[in-house]
mmCIF file of C-alpha atoms in Angstrom:
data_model
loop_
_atom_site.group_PDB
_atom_site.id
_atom_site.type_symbol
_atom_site.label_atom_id
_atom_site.label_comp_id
_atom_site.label_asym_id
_atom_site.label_seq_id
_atom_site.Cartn_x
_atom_site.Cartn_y
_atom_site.Cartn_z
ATOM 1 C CA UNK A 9 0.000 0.000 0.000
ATOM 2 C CA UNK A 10 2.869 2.770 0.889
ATOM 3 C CA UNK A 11 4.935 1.575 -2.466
ATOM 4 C CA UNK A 12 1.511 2.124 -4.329
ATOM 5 C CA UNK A 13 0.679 5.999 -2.703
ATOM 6 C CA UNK A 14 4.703 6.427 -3.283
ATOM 7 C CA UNK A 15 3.948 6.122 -6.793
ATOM 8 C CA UNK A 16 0.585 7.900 -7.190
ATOM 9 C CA UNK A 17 2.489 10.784 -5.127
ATOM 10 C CA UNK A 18 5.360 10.103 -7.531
ATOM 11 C CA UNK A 19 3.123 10.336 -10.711
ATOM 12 C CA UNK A 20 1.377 13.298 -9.233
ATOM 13 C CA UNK A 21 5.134 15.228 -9.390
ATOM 14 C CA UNK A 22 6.005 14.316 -12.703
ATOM 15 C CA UNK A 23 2.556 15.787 -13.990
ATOM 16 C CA UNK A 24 2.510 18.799 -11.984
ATOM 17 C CA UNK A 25 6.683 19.180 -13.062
ATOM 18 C CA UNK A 26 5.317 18.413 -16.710
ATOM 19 C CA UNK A 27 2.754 21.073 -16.848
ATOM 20 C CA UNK A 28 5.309 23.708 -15.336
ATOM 21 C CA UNK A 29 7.257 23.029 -18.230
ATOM 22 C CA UNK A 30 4.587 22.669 -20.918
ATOM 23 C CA UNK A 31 3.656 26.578 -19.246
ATOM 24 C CA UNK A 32 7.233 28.117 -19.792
ATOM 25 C CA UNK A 33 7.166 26.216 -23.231
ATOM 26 C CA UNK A 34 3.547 28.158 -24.071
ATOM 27 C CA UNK A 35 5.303 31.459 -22.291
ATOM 28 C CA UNK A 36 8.775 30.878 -24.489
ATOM 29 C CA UNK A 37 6.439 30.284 -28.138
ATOM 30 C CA UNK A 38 4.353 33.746 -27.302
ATOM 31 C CA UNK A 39 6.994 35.635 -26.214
ATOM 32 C CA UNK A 40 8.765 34.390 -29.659
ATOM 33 C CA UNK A 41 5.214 35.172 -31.631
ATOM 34 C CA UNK A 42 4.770 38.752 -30.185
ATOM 35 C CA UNK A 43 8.474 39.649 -31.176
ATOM 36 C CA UNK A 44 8.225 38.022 -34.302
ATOM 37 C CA UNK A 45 4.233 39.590 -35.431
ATOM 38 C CA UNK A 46 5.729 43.087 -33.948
ATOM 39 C CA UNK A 47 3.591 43.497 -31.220
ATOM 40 C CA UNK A 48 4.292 46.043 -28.385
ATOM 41 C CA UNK A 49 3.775 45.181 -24.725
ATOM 42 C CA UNK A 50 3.462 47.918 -22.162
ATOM 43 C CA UNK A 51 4.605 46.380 -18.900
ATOM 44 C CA UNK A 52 4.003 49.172 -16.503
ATOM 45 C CA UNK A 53 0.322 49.156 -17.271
ATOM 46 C CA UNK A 54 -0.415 45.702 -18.977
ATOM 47 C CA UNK A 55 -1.434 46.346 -21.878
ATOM 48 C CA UNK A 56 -0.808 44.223 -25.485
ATOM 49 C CA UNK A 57 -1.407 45.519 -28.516
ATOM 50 C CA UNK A 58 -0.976 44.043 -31.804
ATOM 51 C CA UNK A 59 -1.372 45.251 -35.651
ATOM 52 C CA UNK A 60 -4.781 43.085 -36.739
ATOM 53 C CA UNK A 61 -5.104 44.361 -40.396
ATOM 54 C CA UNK A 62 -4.567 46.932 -43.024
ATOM 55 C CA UNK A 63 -7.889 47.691 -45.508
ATOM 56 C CA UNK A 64 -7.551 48.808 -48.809
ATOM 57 C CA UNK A 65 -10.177 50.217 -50.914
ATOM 58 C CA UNK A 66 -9.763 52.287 -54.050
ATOM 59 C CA UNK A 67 -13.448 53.357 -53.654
ATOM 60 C CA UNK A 68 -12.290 55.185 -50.726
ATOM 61 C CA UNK A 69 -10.551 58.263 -52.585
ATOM 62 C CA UNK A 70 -8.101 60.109 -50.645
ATOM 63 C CA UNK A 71 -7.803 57.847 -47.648
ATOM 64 C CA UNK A 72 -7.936 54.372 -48.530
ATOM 65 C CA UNK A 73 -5.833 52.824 -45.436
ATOM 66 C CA UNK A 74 -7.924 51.646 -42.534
ATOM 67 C CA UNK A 75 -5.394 50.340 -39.845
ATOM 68 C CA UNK A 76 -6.974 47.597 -37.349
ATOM 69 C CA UNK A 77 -5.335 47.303 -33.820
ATOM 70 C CA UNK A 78 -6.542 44.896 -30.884
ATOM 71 C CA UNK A 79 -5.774 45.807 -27.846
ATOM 72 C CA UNK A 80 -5.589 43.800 -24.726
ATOM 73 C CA UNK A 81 -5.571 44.977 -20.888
ATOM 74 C CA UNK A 82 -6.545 43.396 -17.635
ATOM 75 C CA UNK A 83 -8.666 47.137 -16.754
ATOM 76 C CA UNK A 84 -10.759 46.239 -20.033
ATOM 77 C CA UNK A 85 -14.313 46.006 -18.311
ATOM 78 C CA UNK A 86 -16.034 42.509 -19.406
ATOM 79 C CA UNK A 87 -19.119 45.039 -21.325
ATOM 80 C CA UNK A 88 -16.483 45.927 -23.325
ATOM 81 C CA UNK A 89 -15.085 42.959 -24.939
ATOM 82 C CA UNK A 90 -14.842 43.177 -28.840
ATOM 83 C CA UNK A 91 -15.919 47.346 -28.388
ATOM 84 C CA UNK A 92 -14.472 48.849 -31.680
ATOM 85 C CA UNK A 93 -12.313 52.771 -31.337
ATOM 86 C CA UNK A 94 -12.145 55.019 -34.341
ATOM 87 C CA UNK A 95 -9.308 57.576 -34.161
ATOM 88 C CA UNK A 96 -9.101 60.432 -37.051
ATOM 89 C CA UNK A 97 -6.031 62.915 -36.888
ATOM 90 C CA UNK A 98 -4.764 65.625 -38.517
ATOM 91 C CA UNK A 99 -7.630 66.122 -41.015
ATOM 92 C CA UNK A 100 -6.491 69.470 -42.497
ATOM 93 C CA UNK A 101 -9.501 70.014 -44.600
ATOM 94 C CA UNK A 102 -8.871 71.670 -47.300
ATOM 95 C CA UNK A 103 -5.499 70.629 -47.697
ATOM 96 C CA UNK A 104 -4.471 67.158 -49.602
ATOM 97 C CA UNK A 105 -7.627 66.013 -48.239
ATOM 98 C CA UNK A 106 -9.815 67.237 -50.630
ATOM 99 C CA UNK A 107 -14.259 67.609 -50.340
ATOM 100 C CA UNK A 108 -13.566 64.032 -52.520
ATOM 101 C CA UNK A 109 -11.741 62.880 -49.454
ATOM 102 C CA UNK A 110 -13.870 64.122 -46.599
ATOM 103 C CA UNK A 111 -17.142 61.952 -48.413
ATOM 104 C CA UNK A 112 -14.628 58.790 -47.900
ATOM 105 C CA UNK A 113 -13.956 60.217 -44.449
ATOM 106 C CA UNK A 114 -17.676 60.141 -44.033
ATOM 107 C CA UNK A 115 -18.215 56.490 -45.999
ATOM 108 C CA UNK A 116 -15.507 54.691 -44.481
ATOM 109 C CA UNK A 117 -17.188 55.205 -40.961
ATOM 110 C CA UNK A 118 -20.589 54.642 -42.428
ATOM 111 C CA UNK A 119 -19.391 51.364 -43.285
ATOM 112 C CA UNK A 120 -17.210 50.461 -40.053
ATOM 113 C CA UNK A 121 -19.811 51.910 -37.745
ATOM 114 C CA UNK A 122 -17.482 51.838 -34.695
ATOM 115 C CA UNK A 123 -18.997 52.107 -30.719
ATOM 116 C CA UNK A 124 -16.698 55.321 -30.462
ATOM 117 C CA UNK A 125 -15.351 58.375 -32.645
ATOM 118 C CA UNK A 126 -12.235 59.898 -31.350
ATOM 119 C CA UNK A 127 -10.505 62.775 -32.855
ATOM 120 C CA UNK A 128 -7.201 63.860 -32.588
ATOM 121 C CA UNK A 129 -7.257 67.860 -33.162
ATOM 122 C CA UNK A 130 -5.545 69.658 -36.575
ATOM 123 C CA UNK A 131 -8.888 69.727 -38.143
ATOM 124 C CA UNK A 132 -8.702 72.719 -40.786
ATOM 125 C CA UNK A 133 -7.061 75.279 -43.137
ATOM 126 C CA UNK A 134 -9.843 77.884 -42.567
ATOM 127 C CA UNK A 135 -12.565 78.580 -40.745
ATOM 128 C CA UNK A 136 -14.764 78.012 -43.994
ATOM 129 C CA UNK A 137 -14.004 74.401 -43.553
ATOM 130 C CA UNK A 138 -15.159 73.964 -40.466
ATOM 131 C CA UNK A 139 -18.343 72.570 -40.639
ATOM 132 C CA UNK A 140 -17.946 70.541 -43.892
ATOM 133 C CA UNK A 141 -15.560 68.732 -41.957
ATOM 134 C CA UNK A 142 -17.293 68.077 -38.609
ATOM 135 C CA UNK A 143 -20.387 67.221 -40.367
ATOM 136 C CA UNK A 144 -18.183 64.261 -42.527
ATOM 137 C CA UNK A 145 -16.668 62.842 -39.625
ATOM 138 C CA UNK A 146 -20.068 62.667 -37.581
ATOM 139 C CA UNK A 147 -21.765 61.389 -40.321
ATOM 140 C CA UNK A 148 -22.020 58.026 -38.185
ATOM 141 C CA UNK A 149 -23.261 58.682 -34.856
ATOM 142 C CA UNK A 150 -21.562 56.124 -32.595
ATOM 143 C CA UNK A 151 -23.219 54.811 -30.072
ATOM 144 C CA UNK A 152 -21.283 55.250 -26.868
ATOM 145 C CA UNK A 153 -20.048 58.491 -28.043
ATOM 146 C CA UNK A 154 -17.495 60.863 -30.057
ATOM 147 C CA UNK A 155 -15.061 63.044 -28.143
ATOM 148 C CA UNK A 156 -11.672 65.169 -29.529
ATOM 149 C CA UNK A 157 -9.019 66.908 -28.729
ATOM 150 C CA UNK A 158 -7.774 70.279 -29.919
ATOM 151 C CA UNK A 159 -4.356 70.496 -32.630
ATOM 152 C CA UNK A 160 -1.944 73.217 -32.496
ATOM 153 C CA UNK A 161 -4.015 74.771 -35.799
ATOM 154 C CA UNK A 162 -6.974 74.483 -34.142
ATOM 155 C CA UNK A 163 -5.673 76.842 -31.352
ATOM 156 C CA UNK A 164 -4.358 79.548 -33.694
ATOM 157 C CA UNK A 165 -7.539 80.071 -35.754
ATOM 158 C CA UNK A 166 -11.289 79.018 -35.820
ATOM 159 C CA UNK A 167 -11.061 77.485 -32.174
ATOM 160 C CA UNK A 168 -14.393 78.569 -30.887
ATOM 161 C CA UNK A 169 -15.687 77.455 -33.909
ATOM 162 C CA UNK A 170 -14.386 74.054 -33.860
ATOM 163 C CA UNK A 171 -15.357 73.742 -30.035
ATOM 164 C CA UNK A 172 -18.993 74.412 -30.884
ATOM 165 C CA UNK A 173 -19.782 73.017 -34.028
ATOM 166 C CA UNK A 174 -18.197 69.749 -32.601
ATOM 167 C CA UNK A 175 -20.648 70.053 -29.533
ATOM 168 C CA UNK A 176 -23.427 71.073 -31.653
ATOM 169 C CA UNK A 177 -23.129 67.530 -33.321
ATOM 170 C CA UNK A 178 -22.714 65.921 -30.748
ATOM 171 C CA UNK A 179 -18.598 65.641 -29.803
ATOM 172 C CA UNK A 180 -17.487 66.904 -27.005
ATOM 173 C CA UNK A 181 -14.192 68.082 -26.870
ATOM 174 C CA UNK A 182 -11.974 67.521 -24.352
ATOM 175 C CA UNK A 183 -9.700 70.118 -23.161
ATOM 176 C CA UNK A 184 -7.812 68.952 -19.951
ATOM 177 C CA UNK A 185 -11.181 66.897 -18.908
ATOM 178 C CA UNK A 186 -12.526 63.515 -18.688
ATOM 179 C CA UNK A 187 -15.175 61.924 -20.094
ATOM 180 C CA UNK A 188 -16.977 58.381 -19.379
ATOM 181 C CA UNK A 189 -18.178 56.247 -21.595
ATOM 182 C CA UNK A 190 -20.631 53.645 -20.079
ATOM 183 C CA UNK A 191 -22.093 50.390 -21.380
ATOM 184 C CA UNK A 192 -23.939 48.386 -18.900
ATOM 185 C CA UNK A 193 -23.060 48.615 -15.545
ATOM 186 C CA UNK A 194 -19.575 49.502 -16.427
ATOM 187 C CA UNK A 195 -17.380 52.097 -18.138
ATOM 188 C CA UNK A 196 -14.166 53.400 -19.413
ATOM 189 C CA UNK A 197 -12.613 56.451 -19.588
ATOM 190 C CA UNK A 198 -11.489 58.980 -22.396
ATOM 191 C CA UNK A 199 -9.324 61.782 -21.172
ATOM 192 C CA UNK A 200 -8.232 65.048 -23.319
ATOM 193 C CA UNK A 201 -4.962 66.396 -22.731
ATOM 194 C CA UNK A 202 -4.632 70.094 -23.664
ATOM 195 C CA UNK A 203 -1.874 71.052 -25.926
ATOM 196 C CA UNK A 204 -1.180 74.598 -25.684
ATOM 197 C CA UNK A 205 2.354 73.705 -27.074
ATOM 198 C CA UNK A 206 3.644 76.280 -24.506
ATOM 199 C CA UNK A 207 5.998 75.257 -21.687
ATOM 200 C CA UNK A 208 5.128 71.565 -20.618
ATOM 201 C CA UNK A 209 5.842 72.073 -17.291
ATOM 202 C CA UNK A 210 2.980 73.751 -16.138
ATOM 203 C CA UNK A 211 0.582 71.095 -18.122
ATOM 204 C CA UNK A 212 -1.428 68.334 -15.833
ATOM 205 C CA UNK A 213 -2.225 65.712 -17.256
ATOM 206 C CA UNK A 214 -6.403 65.247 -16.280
ATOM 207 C CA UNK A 215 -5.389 61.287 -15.438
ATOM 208 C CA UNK A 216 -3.511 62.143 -12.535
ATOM 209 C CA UNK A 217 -6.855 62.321 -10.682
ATOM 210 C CA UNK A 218 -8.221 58.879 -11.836
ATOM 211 C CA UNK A 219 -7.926 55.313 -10.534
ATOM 212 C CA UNK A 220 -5.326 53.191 -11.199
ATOM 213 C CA UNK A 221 -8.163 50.013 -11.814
ATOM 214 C CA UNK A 222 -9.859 52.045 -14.627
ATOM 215 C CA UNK A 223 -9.188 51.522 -17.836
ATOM 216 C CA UNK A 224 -8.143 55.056 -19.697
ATOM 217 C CA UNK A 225 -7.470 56.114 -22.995
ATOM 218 C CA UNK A 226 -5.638 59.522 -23.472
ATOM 219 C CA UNK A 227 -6.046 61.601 -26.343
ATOM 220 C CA UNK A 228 -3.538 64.110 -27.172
ATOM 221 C CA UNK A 229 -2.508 65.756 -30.535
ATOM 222 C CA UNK A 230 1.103 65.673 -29.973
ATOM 223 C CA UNK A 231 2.703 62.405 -28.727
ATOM 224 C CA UNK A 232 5.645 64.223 -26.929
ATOM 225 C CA UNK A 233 2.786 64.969 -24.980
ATOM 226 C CA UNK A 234 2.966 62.014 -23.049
ATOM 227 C CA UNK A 235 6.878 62.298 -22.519
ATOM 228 C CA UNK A 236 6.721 65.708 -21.410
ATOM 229 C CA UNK A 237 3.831 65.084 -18.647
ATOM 230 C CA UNK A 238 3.259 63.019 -15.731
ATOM 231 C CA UNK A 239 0.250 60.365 -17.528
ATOM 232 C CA UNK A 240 -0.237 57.960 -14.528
ATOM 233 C CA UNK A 241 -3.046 56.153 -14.696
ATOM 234 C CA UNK A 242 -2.969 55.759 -18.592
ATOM 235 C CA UNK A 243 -3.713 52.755 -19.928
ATOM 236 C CA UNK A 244 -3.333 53.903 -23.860
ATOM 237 C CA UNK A 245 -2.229 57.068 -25.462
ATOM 238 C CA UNK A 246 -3.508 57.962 -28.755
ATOM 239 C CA UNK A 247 -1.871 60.738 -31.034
ATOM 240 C CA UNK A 248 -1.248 62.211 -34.054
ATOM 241 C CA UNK A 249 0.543 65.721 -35.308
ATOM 242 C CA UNK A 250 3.583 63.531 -36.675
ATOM 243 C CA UNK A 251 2.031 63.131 -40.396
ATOM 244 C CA UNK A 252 4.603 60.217 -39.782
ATOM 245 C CA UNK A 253 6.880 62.345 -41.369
ATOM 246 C CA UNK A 254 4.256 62.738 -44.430
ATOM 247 C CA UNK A 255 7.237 62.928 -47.005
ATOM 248 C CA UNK A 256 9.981 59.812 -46.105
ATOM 249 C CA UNK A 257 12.147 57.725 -47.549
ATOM 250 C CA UNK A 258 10.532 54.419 -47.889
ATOM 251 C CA UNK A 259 9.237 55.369 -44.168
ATOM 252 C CA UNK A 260 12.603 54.187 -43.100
ATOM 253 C CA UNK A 261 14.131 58.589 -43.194
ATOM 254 C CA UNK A 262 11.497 61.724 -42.504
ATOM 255 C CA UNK A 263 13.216 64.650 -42.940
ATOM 256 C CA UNK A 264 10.597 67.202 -41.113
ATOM 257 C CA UNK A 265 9.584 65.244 -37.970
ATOM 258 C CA UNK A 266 7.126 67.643 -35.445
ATOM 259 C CA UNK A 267 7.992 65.877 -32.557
ATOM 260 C CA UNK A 268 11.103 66.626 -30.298
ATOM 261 C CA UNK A 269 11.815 62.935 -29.724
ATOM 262 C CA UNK A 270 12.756 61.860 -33.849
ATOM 263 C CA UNK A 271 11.826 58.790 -35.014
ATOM 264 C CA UNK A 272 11.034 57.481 -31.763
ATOM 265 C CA UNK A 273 7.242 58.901 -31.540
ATOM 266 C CA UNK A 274 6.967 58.949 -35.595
ATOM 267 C CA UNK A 275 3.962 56.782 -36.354
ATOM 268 C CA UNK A 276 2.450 53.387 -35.462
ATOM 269 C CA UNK A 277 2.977 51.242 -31.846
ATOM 270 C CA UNK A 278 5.374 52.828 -29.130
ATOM 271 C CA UNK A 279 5.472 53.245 -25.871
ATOM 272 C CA UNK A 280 6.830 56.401 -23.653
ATOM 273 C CA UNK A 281 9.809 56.403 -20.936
ATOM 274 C CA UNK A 282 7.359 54.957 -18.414
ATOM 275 C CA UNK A 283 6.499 51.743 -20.367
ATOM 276 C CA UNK A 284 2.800 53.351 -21.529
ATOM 277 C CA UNK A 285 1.306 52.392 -24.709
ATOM 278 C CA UNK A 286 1.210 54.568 -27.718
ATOM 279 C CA UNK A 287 -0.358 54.603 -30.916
ATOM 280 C CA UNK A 288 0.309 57.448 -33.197
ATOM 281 C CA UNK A 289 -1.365 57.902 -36.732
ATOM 282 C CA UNK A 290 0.018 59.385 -39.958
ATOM 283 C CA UNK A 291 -3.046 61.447 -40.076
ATOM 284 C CA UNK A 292 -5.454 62.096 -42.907
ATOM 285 C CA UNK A 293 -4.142 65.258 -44.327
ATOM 286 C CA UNK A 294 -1.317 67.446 -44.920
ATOM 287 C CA UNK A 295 0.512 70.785 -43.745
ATOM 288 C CA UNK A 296 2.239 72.900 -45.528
ATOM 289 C CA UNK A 297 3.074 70.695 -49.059
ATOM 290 C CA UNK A 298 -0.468 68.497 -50.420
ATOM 291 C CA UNK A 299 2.115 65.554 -50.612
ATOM 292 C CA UNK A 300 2.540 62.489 -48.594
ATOM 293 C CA UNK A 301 5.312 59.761 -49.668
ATOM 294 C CA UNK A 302 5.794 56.441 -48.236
ATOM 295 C CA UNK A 303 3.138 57.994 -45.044
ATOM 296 C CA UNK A 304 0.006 56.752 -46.262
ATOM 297 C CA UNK A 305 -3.228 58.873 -45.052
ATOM 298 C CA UNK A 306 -5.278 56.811 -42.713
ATOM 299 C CA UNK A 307 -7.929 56.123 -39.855
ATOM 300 C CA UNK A 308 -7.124 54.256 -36.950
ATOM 301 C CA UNK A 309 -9.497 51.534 -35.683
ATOM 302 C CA UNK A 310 -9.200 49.906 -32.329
ATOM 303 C CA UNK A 311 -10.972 46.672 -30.730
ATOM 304 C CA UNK A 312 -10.631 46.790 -27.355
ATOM 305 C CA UNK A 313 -10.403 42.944 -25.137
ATOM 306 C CA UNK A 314 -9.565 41.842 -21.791
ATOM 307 C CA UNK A 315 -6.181 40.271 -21.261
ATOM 308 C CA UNK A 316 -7.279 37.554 -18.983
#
């Protein structure tokens, strides 16, 4: 009888010893796949996010690059499993982006129909074009809501203009503020950073007064933004203002980069000094040239999971 529990208790170590290793082995082969597929883990927050698809479509004149991202994190409220995230930037309407343009704006999320619209600021090149643009990219009213942020252009002309023919249709923009977005019994939490693109160091960051257990996306135009400032509580930064360089070489050398940090914040995943996760889009339009080379104009679509 004791040789016979000897070897259950025996057997009972080699399984438990095998699955231990069979766990590492599992640990070793994703840790291999998310190097290998290019995916970015955020450690100080938890968060995994990898590149799901690119869309093409030559209807889609203008902007015919829909990026896909999922985006795991253990904050991600159960209600919002499989919750889809559009993020427009840098519009610039009238610039490249052309009236031709702004109706693909205006299909392309007629045809995605995400939860959420989220804007990213650098909306026009005159006042004129104000409301051609905010009616195009509120064409589709999502259903838990459309928020923004303010651009650097949008703070040296038209800005009262923007702010309230946004709110008038139904976005509110965020401007050092917060804003909840609930879906059942649970909710998540959009916060606006305000760029003034004036000293940093007198900027707070409107996470800093959030818990730590919520999950929290932060839009800001500029993604030195979330260098420059104290972000705690951010689980996801998304940005724009980089073009990605809008005229490179081959993407791989941007000779007119807007942010302060090179290529480092230039376009796609990232992640600041503190480990935080950052996605920054190329943007839809243009500044200063109507060219973009080897930057391809484009809309940014998240689905958010829970990293269990």
């Amino acid at each position: 009888m004791r040789y016979a529990n000897f070897c259950n208790d025996l057997s009972a170590i080699k399984n438990e010893a095998s699955r231990n290793i069979l766990e590492k082995m599992k640990s070793i082969i994703l840790a291999l796949f998310l190097v290998l597929s290019g995916v970015v883990y955020g450690q100080s927050r938890e968060a995994l996010i990898s590149k799901s698809k690119i869309h093409i479509d030559s209807r889609h004149r203008g902007i015919r690059r829909v990026v896909g991202y999922d985006v795991y994190s253990k904050d991600v409220p159960r209600e919002f499993e499989g919750v889809s995230i559009a993020f427009l930037s840098d519009i610039h309407y009238k610039s490249r982006l052309d009236s031709v343009g702004l109706t693909s704006i205006k299909n392309i999320l007629l045809e995605i129909k995400p939860d959420i619209v989220l804007l990213g600021g650098d909306y026009q090149e005159g006042c004129e074009y104000v409301l051609p643009m905010v009616e195009a990219c509120t064409a589709w009213k999502a259903p838990l809501g459309m928020a923004g942020v303010m651009g650097n252009n949008d703070y040296e002309r038209c800005t009262e203009e923007i702010r309230s023919c946004f709110e008038a249709h139904g976005v509110r923009i965020l401007e050092g503020e917060n804003m909840a977005v609930t879906r059942g019994n649970s909710e998540i939490i959009i916060a606006g950073a305000k760029n003034t693109f004036k000293s940093r160091e007198s900027e707070i960051s409107p996470t800093l007064t959030l818990s730590d257990s919520s999950y929290v996306i932060l839009l800001t135009h500029t993604p030195d933004y979330a260098e420059d400032v104290d972000i705690s509580n951010t689980d996801l930064v998304l940005a724009g203002h980089t073009h990605g360089g809008q005229v490179t070489l081959f993407g791989a050398i941007a000779p007119v980069n807007p942010s302060h940090y090179g290529r480092r914040f230039l376009r796609g995943i990232c992640k600041n000094s503190k480990g935080v996760p950052m996605i920054v889009s190329t943007g839809i339009g243009t500044s200063r040239r109507a060219i973009r080379m080897f930057a391809p104009a484009e809309i940014i679509v998240l689905t958010l999971h829970i990293c269990k």
